[in-house]
Coordinates of C-alpha atoms and ligand atoms in Angstrom, one line a residue:
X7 CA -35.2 17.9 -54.1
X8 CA -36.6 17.2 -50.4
X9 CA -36.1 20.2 -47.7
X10 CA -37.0 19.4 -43.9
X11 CA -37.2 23.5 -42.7
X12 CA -36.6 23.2 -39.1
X13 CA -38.0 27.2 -37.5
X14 CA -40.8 28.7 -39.2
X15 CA -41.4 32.0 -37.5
X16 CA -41.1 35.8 -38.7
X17 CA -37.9 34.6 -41.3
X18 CA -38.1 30.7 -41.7
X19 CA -42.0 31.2 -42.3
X20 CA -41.9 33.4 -45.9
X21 CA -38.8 31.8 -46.5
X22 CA -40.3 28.3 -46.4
X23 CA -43.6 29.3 -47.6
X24 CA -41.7 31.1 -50.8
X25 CA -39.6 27.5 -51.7
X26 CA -43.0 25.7 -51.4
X27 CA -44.5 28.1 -53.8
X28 CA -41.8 29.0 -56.0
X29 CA -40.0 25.6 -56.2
X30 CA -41.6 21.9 -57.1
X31 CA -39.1 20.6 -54.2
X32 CA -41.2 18.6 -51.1
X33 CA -40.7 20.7 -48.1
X34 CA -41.2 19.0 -44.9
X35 CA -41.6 21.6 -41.9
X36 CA -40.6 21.1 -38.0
X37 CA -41.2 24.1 -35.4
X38 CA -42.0 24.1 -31.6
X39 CA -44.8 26.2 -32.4
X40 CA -48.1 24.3 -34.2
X41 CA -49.2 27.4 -35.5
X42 CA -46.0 28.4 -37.2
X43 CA -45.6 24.7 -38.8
X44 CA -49.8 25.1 -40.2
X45 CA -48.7 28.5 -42.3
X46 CA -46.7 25.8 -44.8
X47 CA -49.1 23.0 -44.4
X48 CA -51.7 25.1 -45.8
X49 CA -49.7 25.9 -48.5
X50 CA -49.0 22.2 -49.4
X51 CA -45.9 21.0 -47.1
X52 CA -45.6 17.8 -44.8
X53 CA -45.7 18.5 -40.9
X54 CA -42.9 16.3 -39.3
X55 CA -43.3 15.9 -35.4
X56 CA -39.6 15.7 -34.6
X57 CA -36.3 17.1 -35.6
X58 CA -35.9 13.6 -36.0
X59 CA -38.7 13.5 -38.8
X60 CA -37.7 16.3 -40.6
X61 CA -34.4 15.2 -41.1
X62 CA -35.0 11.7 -42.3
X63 CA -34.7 11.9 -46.4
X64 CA -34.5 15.0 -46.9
X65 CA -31.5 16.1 -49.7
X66 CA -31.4 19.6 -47.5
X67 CA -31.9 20.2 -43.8
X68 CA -32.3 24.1 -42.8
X69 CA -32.5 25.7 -39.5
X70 CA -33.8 29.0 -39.2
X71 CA -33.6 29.4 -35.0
X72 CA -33.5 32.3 -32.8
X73 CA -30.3 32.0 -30.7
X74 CA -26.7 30.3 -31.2
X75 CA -27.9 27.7 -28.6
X76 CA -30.7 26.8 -30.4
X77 CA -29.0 26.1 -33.5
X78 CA -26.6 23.8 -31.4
X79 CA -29.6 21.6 -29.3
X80 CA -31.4 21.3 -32.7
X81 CA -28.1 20.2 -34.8
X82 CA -26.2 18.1 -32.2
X83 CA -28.3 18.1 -29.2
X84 CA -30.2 14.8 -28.5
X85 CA -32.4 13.8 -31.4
X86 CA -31.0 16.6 -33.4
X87 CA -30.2 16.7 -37.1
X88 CA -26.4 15.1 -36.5
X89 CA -27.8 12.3 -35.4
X90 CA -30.4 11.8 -37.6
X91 CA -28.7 13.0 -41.0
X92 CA -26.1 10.8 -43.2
X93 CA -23.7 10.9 -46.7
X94 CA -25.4 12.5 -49.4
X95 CA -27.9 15.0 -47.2
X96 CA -26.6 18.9 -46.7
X97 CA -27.1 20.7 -43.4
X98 CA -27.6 24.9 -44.1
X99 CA -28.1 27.1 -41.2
X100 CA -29.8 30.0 -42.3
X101 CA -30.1 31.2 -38.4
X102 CA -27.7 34.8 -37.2
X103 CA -25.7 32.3 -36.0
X104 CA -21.6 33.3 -33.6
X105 CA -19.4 32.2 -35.8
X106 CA -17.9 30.3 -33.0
X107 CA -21.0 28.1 -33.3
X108 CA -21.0 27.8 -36.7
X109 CA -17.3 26.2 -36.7
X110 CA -18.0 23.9 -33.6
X111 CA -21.4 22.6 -35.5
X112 CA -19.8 22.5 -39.0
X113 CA -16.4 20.5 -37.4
X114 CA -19.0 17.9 -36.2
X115 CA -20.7 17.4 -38.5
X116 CA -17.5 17.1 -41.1
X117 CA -16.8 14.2 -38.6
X118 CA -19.2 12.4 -39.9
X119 CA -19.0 13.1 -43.5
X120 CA -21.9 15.7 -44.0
X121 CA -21.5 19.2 -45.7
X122 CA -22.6 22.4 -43.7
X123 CA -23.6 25.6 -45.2
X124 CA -23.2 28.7 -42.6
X125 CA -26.0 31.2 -44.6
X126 CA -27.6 34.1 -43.1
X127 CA -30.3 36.2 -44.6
X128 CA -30.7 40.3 -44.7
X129 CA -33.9 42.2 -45.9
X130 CA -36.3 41.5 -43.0
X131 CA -39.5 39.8 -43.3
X132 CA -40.5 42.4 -46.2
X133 CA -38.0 41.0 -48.4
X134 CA -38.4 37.2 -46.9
X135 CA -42.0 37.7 -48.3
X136 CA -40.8 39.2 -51.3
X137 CA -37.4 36.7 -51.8
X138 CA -35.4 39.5 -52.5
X139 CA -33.4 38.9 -49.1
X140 CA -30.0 38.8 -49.7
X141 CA -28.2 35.0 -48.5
X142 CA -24.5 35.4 -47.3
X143 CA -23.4 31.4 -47.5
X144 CA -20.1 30.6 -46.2
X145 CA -18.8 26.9 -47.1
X146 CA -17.4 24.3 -49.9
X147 CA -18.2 26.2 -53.1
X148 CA -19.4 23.0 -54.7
X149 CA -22.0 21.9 -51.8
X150 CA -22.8 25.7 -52.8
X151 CA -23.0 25.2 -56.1
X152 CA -25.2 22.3 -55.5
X153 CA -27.6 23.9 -52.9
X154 CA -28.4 27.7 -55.1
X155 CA -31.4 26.3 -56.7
X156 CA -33.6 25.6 -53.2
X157 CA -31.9 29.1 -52.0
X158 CA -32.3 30.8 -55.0
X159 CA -36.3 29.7 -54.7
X160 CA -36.4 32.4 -51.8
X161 CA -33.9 34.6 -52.4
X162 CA -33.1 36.8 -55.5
X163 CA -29.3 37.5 -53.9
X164 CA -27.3 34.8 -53.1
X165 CA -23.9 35.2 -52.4
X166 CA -20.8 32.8 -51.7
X167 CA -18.4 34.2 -49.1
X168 CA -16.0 32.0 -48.9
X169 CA -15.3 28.9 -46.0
X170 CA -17.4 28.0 -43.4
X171 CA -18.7 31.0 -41.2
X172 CA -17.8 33.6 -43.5
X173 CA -21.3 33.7 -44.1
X174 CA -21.9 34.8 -40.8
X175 CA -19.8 37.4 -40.2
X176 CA -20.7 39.0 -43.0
X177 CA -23.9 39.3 -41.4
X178 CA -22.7 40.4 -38.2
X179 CA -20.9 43.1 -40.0
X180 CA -24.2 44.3 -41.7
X181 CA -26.1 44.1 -39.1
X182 CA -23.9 46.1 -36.7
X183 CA -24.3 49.3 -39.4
X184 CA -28.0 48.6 -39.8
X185 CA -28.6 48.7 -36.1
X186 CA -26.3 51.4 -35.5
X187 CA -28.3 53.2 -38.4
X188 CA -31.1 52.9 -36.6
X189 CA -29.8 54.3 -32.9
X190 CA -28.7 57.4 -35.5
X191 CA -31.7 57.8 -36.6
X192 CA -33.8 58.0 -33.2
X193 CA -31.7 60.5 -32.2
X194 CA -32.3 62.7 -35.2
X195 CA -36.1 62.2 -34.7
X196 CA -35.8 63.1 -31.1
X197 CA -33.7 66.3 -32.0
X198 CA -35.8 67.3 -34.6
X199 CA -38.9 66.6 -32.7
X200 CA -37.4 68.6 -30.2
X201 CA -36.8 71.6 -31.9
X202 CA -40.6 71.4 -33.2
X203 CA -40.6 69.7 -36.5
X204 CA -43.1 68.1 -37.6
X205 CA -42.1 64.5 -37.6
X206 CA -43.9 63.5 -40.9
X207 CA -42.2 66.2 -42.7
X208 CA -38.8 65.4 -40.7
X209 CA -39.2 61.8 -42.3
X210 CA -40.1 63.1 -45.8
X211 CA -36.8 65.1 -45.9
X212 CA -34.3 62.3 -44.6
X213 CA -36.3 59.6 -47.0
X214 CA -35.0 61.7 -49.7
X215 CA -31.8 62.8 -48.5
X216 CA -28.4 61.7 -47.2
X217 CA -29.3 60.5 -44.0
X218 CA -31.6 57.6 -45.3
X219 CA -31.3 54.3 -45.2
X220 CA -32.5 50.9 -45.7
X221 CA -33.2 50.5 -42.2
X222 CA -34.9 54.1 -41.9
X223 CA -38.4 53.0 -43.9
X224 CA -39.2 50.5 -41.2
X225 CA -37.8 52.4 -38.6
X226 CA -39.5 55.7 -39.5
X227 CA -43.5 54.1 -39.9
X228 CA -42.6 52.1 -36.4
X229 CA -41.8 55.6 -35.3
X230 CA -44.3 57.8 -36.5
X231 CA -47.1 55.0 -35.1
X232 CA -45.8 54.5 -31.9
X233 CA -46.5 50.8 -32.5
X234 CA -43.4 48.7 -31.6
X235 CA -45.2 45.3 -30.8
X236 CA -45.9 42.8 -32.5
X237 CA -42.3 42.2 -33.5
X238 CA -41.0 41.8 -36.8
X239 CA -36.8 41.6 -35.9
X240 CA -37.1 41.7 -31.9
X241 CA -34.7 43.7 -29.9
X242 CA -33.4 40.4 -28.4
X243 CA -32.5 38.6 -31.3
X244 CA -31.3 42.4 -32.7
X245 CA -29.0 42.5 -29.3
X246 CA -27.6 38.8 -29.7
X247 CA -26.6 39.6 -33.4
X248 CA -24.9 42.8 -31.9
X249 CA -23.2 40.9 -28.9
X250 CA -22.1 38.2 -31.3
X251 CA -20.2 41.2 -33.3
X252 CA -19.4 42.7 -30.6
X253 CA -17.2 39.1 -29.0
X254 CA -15.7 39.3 -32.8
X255 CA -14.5 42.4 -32.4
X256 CA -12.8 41.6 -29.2
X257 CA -11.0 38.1 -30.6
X258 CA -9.7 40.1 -33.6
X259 CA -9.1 43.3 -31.1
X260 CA -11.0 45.7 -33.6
X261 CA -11.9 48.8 -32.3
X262 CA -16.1 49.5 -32.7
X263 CA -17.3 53.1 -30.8
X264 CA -20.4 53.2 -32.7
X265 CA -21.5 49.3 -32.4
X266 CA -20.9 49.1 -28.4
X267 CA -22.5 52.7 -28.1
X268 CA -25.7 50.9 -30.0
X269 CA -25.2 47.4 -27.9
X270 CA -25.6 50.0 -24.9
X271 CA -28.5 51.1 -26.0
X272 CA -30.4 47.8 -27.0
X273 CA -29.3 47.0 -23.2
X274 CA -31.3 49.8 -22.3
X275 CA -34.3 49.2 -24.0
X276 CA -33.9 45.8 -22.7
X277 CA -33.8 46.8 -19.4
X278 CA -36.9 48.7 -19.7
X279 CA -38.5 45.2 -20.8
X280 CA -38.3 45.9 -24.4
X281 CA -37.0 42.9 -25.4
X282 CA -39.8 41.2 -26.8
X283 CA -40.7 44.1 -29.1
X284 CA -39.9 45.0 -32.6
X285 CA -35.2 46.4 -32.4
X286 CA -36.7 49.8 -33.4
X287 CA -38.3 50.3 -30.0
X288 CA -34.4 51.9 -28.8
X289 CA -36.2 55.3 -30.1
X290 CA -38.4 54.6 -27.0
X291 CA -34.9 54.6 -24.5
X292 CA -34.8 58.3 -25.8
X293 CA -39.0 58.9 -25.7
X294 CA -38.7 58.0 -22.3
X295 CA -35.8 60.2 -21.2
X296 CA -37.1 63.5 -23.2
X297 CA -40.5 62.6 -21.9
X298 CA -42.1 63.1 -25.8
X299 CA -42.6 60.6 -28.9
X300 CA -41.9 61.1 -32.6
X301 CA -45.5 59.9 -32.6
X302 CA -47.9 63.4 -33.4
Ligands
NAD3 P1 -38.7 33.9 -34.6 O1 -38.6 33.8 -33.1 O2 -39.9 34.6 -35.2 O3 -38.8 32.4 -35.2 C1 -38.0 31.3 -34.7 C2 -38.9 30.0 -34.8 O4 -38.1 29.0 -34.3 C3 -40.1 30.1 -33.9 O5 -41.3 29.8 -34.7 C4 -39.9 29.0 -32.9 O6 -41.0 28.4 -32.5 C5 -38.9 28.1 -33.6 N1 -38.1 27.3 -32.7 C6 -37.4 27.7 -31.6 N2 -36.7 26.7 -31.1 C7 -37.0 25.6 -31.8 C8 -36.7 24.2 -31.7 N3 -35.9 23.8 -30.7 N4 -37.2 23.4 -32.6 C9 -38.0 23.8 -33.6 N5 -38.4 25.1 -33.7 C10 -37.9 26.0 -32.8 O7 -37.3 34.4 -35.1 P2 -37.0 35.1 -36.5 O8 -37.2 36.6 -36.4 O9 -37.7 34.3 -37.6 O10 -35.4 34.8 -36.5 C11 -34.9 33.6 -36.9 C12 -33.4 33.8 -37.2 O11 -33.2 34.7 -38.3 C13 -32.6 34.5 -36.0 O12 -31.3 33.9 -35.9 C14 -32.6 35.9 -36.4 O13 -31.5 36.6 -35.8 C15 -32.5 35.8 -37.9 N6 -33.0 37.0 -38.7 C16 -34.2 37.6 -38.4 C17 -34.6 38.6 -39.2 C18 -35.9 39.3 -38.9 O14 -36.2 40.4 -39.5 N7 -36.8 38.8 -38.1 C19 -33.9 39.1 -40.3 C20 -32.7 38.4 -40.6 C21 -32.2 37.4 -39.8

């Protein structure tokens, strides 16, 4: 098969590099960044220099973007893959994607006869390197059916939700508990430290006990380091996946303490210029107000 991989940073980048080395499929890679797009050249793929290019052939077109309005000015913006793709050719959005955004793309593109895929990953850029993210696809089970074996060259968990966009809130849903997970465990390691344990042993103890989690490995050696730059999930795209569950919640009217008590505090950390660094630097919100780090 031929991919064009539109957005090769911290996700698209193993992901891409992993169906170039896994998989005999031709991968031809687009991203804004030259650096980004030389990672997969290196490794064998074609460097397209549009959207455009990258669409044009290809039997799959992904997207792995940062924001919801990135996925909609590279899918139906000018020059975008809508414009550029035709019958026969699958769009899959791999991005953390509103579901809103996923409908309004997926409905245009339906217009025009092409199949979209709505499929989010989990499992960080560990498990991207590794392909043992897990891929929550929402859409036609038979354009599914037809797409596993390019997602199944980077991913050892595929899963088929059901209709478009159930992909993504599946995500939303997991990612809500993994961030929320996260704010849980800074205060722990602030109370702890606190009370004068030593935070290496404090670690040790949860790692093998109830209170771990998937989340706490990479939260805990962020922690314990003090080094929350450079970014492996930023706080900003971790506070747009918790917004986007948060709007969810309100258009169904479900009731979420812990996940707007978490948005809060990515806001925080935001507001503190955090943004850019890696969505464990919220243990810094509460470093900052007890004046001390889990850091010895
Ligand atoms: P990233 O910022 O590292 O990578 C995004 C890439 O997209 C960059 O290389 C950027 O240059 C490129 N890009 C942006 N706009 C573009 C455009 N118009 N045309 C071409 N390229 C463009 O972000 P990431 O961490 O890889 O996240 C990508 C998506 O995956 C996000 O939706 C994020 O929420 C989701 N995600 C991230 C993680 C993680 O651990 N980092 C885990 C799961 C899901």
């Amino acid at each position: 098969m031929k991919v064009g991989y539109i957005g090769v940073g911290n996700m698209g980048g193993p992901m891409c590099r992993n169906i170039i080395k896994k998989s005999n499929h031709a991968v031809t890679v687009f991203d804004l960044n030259p650096a980004a797009v030389k990672t997969c050249t290196d490794l064998g793929a074609t460097a397209a220099k549009s959207v455009a290019e990258a669409t044009k052939g290809a039997d799959i077109v992904m997207t792995s973007l940062p924001m919801p309005r990135d996925v909609e000015a590279v899918t139906l913006g000018d020059g975008g893959i809508l414009a550029n793709i035709g019958k026969g050719q699958t769009y899959i959005d791999l991005s953390t994607n509103a579901p809103s955004m996923v409908k309004k793309i997926g409905a245009a593109f339906a217009a025009k006869g092409i199949a979209m895929l709505d499929a989010p990953v989990s499992g960080g850029t560990v498990g991207a390197e590794a392909a043992t993210i897990a891929i929550m696809v929402g859409g036609d089970k038979k354009v599914f059916d037809d797409a596993l074996p390019v997602l199944q060259s980077f991913s050892a968990n595929v899963i088929h939700m059901g209709e478009l966009g159930t992909g993504t809130v599946a995500k939303l849903c997991n990612n809500m508990m993994a961030f929320c997970n996260a704010a849980a465990a800074s205060e722990a390691m602030m109370l702890g430290v606190t009370a004068g344990l030593d935070p290496q042993k404090l670690v040790q103890v949860i790692s093998s006990s109830s209170g771990n989690s998937a989340i706490f490995k990479a939260f805990s050696e962020r922690a314990l380091s003090g080094q929350f730059t450079p970014p492996s999930f930023a706080l900003n795209l971790a506070h747009k996946d918790l917004h986007l569950a948060m709007e969810l919640a309100d258009e169904l009217d479900v009731p979420l303490p812990q996940g707007s008590a978490t948005h809060n505090l990515q806001r925080m950390a935001r507001k503190m210029g955090l943004g850019g660094a890696d969505s464990s630097v919220i243990l810094h919100v509460y470093e900052t107000v007890l004046k001390k780090t889990v850091k010895p």
